[in-house]
mmCIF file of C-alpha atoms in Angstrom:
data_model
loop_
_atom_site.group_PDB
_atom_site.id
_atom_site.type_symbol
_atom_site.label_atom_id
_atom_site.label_comp_id
_atom_site.label_asym_id
_atom_site.label_seq_id
_atom_site.Cartn_x
_atom_site.Cartn_y
_atom_site.Cartn_z
ATOM 1 C CA UNK A 149 57.830 -34.370 95.527
ATOM 2 C CA UNK A 150 59.379 -35.954 92.450
ATOM 3 C CA UNK A 151 59.045 -34.667 88.923
ATOM 4 C CA UNK A 152 59.213 -36.774 85.803
ATOM 5 C CA UNK A 153 59.364 -35.638 82.182
ATOM 6 C CA UNK A 154 57.684 -37.398 79.279
ATOM 7 C CA UNK A 155 58.728 -36.629 75.727
ATOM 8 C CA UNK A 156 56.386 -37.246 72.801
ATOM 9 C CA UNK A 157 56.517 -36.602 69.087
ATOM 10 C CA UNK A 158 53.850 -34.162 67.896
ATOM 11 C CA UNK A 159 52.451 -33.733 64.402
ATOM 12 C CA UNK A 160 51.316 -30.133 63.949
ATOM 13 C CA UNK A 161 49.402 -28.982 60.872
ATOM 14 C CA UNK A 162 50.976 -26.354 58.575
ATOM 15 C CA UNK A 163 49.232 -23.523 60.455
ATOM 16 C CA UNK A 164 50.308 -24.954 63.788
ATOM 17 C CA UNK A 165 53.905 -25.316 62.551
ATOM 18 C CA UNK A 166 53.824 -21.652 61.576
ATOM 19 C CA UNK A 167 52.550 -20.669 65.035
ATOM 20 C CA UNK A 168 55.151 -22.894 66.765
ATOM 21 C CA UNK A 169 57.888 -21.271 64.672
ATOM 22 C CA UNK A 170 56.535 -17.814 65.629
ATOM 23 C CA UNK A 171 56.658 -18.788 69.311
ATOM 24 C CA UNK A 172 60.240 -20.019 68.950
ATOM 25 C CA UNK A 173 61.300 -16.864 67.097
ATOM 26 C CA UNK A 174 59.588 -14.485 69.515
ATOM 27 C CA UNK A 175 61.045 -16.241 72.562
ATOM 28 C CA UNK A 176 64.501 -16.066 70.982
ATOM 29 C CA UNK A 177 63.991 -12.356 70.231
ATOM 30 C CA UNK A 178 62.881 -11.592 73.803
ATOM 31 C CA UNK A 179 65.756 -13.634 75.268
ATOM 32 C CA UNK A 180 68.332 -11.758 73.155
ATOM 33 C CA UNK A 181 66.679 -8.370 73.812
ATOM 34 C CA UNK A 182 66.735 -8.941 77.576
ATOM 35 C CA UNK A 183 70.290 -10.297 77.544
ATOM 36 C CA UNK A 184 71.392 -7.112 75.811
ATOM 37 C CA UNK A 185 69.474 -5.019 78.392
ATOM 38 C CA UNK A 186 71.148 -6.913 81.264
ATOM 39 C CA UNK A 187 74.625 -6.477 79.765
ATOM 40 C CA UNK A 188 74.108 -2.740 79.124
ATOM 41 C CA UNK A 189 72.643 -2.140 82.605
ATOM 42 C CA UNK A 190 75.624 -3.835 84.197
ATOM 43 C CA UNK A 191 78.182 -1.977 82.034
ATOM 44 C CA UNK A 192 76.681 1.491 82.424
ATOM 45 C CA UNK A 193 74.929 1.488 85.818
ATOM 46 C CA UNK A 194 76.673 -1.467 87.515
ATOM 47 C CA UNK A 195 73.261 -2.921 88.429
ATOM 48 C CA UNK A 196 71.606 -6.250 87.782
ATOM 49 C CA UNK A 197 68.136 -6.271 86.235
ATOM 50 C CA UNK A 198 65.950 -9.000 87.710
ATOM 51 C CA UNK A 199 63.555 -11.126 85.712
ATOM 52 C CA UNK A 200 60.689 -9.072 87.165
ATOM 53 C CA UNK A 201 62.236 -5.835 85.856
ATOM 54 C CA UNK A 202 62.549 -7.361 82.399
ATOM 55 C CA UNK A 203 59.044 -8.881 82.384
ATOM 56 C CA UNK A 204 57.660 -5.396 83.139
ATOM 57 C CA UNK A 205 59.144 -4.250 79.804
ATOM 58 C CA UNK A 206 57.054 -6.721 77.765
ATOM 59 C CA UNK A 207 53.744 -4.753 77.547
ATOM 60 C CA UNK A 208 55.544 -1.648 76.273
ATOM 61 C CA UNK A 209 57.563 -3.776 73.862
ATOM 62 C CA UNK A 210 54.355 -5.287 72.426
ATOM 63 C CA UNK A 211 52.908 -1.804 71.849
ATOM 64 C CA UNK A 212 55.848 -0.656 69.729
ATOM 65 C CA UNK A 213 55.250 -0.941 66.003
ATOM 66 C CA UNK A 214 58.502 -2.817 65.188
ATOM 67 C CA UNK A 215 57.815 -5.466 67.848
ATOM 68 C CA UNK A 216 54.019 -5.754 67.641
ATOM 69 C CA UNK A 217 54.494 -9.320 66.328
ATOM 70 C CA UNK A 218 55.020 -10.361 69.979
ATOM 71 C CA UNK A 219 51.237 -10.074 70.513
ATOM 72 C CA UNK A 220 50.664 -13.156 68.341
ATOM 73 C CA UNK A 221 52.283 -15.561 70.813
ATOM 74 C CA UNK A 222 51.586 -16.614 74.394
ATOM 75 C CA UNK A 223 52.812 -14.091 76.960
ATOM 76 C CA UNK A 224 53.660 -16.932 79.342
ATOM 77 C CA UNK A 225 56.165 -18.318 76.861
ATOM 78 C CA UNK A 226 57.860 -14.925 76.550
ATOM 79 C CA UNK A 227 58.031 -14.614 80.339
ATOM 80 C CA UNK A 228 59.456 -18.134 80.607
ATOM 81 C CA UNK A 229 62.293 -17.225 78.225
ATOM 82 C CA UNK A 230 63.133 -14.239 80.461
ATOM 83 C CA UNK A 231 63.150 -16.490 83.540
ATOM 84 C CA UNK A 232 65.432 -18.943 81.714
ATOM 85 C CA UNK A 233 67.819 -16.086 80.938
ATOM 86 C CA UNK A 234 67.753 -14.969 84.570
ATOM 87 C CA UNK A 235 68.574 -18.462 85.847
ATOM 88 C CA UNK A 236 71.423 -18.774 83.298
ATOM 89 C CA UNK A 237 72.751 -15.409 84.476
ATOM 90 C CA UNK A 238 72.592 -16.488 88.133
ATOM 91 C CA UNK A 239 74.295 -19.791 87.310
ATOM 92 C CA UNK A 240 77.137 -17.857 85.691
ATOM 93 C CA UNK A 241 77.810 -15.834 88.835
ATOM 94 C CA UNK A 242 77.161 -18.518 91.472
ATOM 95 C CA UNK A 243 78.496 -21.672 89.838
ATOM 96 C CA UNK A 244 80.965 -20.048 87.414
ATOM 97 C CA UNK A 245 79.242 -21.698 84.433
ATOM 98 C CA UNK A 246 79.501 -20.138 80.976
ATOM 99 C CA UNK A 247 78.129 -16.643 80.386
ATOM 100 C CA UNK A 248 74.700 -16.694 78.668
ATOM 101 C CA UNK A 249 75.042 -16.492 74.893
ATOM 102 C CA UNK A 250 72.787 -14.806 72.391
ATOM 103 C CA UNK A 251 70.483 -17.334 70.743
ATOM 104 C CA UNK A 252 70.786 -17.873 67.016
ATOM 105 C CA UNK A 253 68.293 -19.003 64.413
ATOM 106 C CA UNK A 254 70.929 -21.542 63.375
ATOM 107 C CA UNK A 255 71.089 -23.304 66.769
ATOM 108 C CA UNK A 256 70.348 -27.013 66.533
ATOM 109 C CA UNK A 257 67.752 -27.005 69.304
ATOM 110 C CA UNK A 258 64.943 -24.480 69.116
ATOM 111 C CA UNK A 259 62.251 -24.505 71.792
ATOM 112 C CA UNK A 260 59.792 -22.582 73.933
ATOM 113 C CA UNK A 261 58.089 -23.294 77.248
ATOM 114 C CA UNK A 262 54.461 -23.305 78.318
ATOM 115 C CA UNK A 263 54.198 -22.759 82.061
ATOM 116 C CA UNK A 264 50.436 -23.274 82.547
ATOM 117 C CA UNK A 265 47.326 -24.578 80.820
ATOM 118 C CA UNK A 266 48.704 -27.665 79.110
ATOM 119 C CA UNK A 267 46.013 -30.303 78.746
ATOM 120 C CA UNK A 268 46.424 -33.818 77.408
ATOM 121 C CA UNK A 269 43.636 -35.929 75.901
ATOM 122 C CA UNK A 270 44.925 -39.499 75.594
ATOM 123 C CA UNK A 271 41.704 -40.678 73.889
ATOM 124 C CA UNK A 272 41.789 -38.073 71.103
ATOM 125 C CA UNK A 273 45.614 -38.268 70.975
ATOM 126 C CA UNK A 274 45.966 -34.485 71.258
ATOM 127 C CA UNK A 275 47.791 -31.933 73.378
ATOM 128 C CA UNK A 276 46.105 -28.596 74.084
ATOM 129 C CA UNK A 277 48.208 -25.523 74.855
ATOM 130 C CA UNK A 278 47.420 -21.774 74.800
ATOM 131 C CA UNK A 279 46.964 -20.307 71.291
ATOM 132 C CA UNK A 280 46.381 -23.824 69.845
ATOM 133 C CA UNK A 281 42.601 -24.217 70.221
ATOM 134 C CA UNK A 282 42.186 -27.382 68.110
ATOM 135 C CA UNK A 283 44.988 -29.227 69.854
ATOM 136 C CA UNK A 284 48.126 -30.708 68.344
ATOM 137 C CA UNK A 285 48.126 -34.318 67.201
ATOM 138 C CA UNK A 286 50.466 -36.376 69.346
ATOM 139 C CA UNK A 287 51.712 -39.956 69.505
ATOM 140 C CA UNK A 288 51.492 -41.155 73.106
ATOM 141 C CA UNK A 289 53.654 -44.199 73.736
ATOM 142 C CA UNK A 290 53.381 -43.839 77.537
ATOM 143 C CA UNK A 291 50.664 -42.577 79.818
ATOM 144 C CA UNK A 292 51.073 -40.604 83.021
ATOM 145 C CA UNK A 293 49.161 -39.479 86.075
ATOM 146 C CA UNK A 294 49.741 -36.302 88.000
ATOM 147 C CA UNK A 295 49.636 -32.558 87.626
ATOM 148 C CA UNK A 296 51.349 -31.037 84.589
ATOM 149 C CA UNK A 297 53.861 -28.402 85.723
ATOM 150 C CA UNK A 298 55.416 -27.188 82.467
ATOM 151 C CA UNK A 299 55.731 -28.324 78.897
ATOM 152 C CA UNK A 300 58.373 -27.529 76.319
ATOM 153 C CA UNK A 301 57.835 -27.691 72.575
ATOM 154 C CA UNK A 302 60.999 -28.167 70.552
ATOM 155 C CA UNK A 303 61.925 -28.368 66.893
ATOM 156 C CA UNK A 304 64.914 -30.364 65.742
ATOM 157 C CA UNK A 305 67.224 -29.391 62.898
ATOM 158 C CA UNK A 306 65.494 -32.055 60.775
ATOM 159 C CA UNK A 307 62.118 -30.351 61.199
ATOM 160 C CA UNK A 308 60.558 -32.750 63.685
ATOM 161 C CA UNK A 309 58.518 -31.437 66.589
ATOM 162 C CA UNK A 310 58.433 -32.792 70.137
ATOM 163 C CA UNK A 311 56.725 -31.905 73.386
ATOM 164 C CA UNK A 312 58.293 -32.618 76.754
ATOM 165 C CA UNK A 313 55.785 -32.594 79.597
ATOM 166 C CA UNK A 314 56.985 -32.232 83.190
ATOM 167 C CA UNK A 315 54.604 -33.978 85.603
#
């Protein structure tokens, strides 16, 4: 089976931009929180926390008052950021790649993943993802057939938004 990614420019409304920015911020927060948990668990207990262990912490984290803002975004996106951290951690130990770094608000590329429920309407020129009921306006310059596996929404440093759809 071969996968192919298609990248399109999206044009979110002001409210949608706000929600995209919340998703990006929450995913960054969860990634950094879990990276800190993994580092502390290894230093103190000499054990490795798996992505499943960290995902189990999310419901309790959402119930805390300081981190209740995590309820506003898709849980799948938060889980995807934990899985990305876990794969970066594994790559560090197996392939001797660089140790995972804490994500910064100042990084050039900001993004979050949607693992399921991405729908594309080529006729209406919209992409539908969880938490975005009305769909996000999109410019399709290529069409595709096949099952959508994941999609990644990214924001550039210039304030442009893109969606990359893996088919």
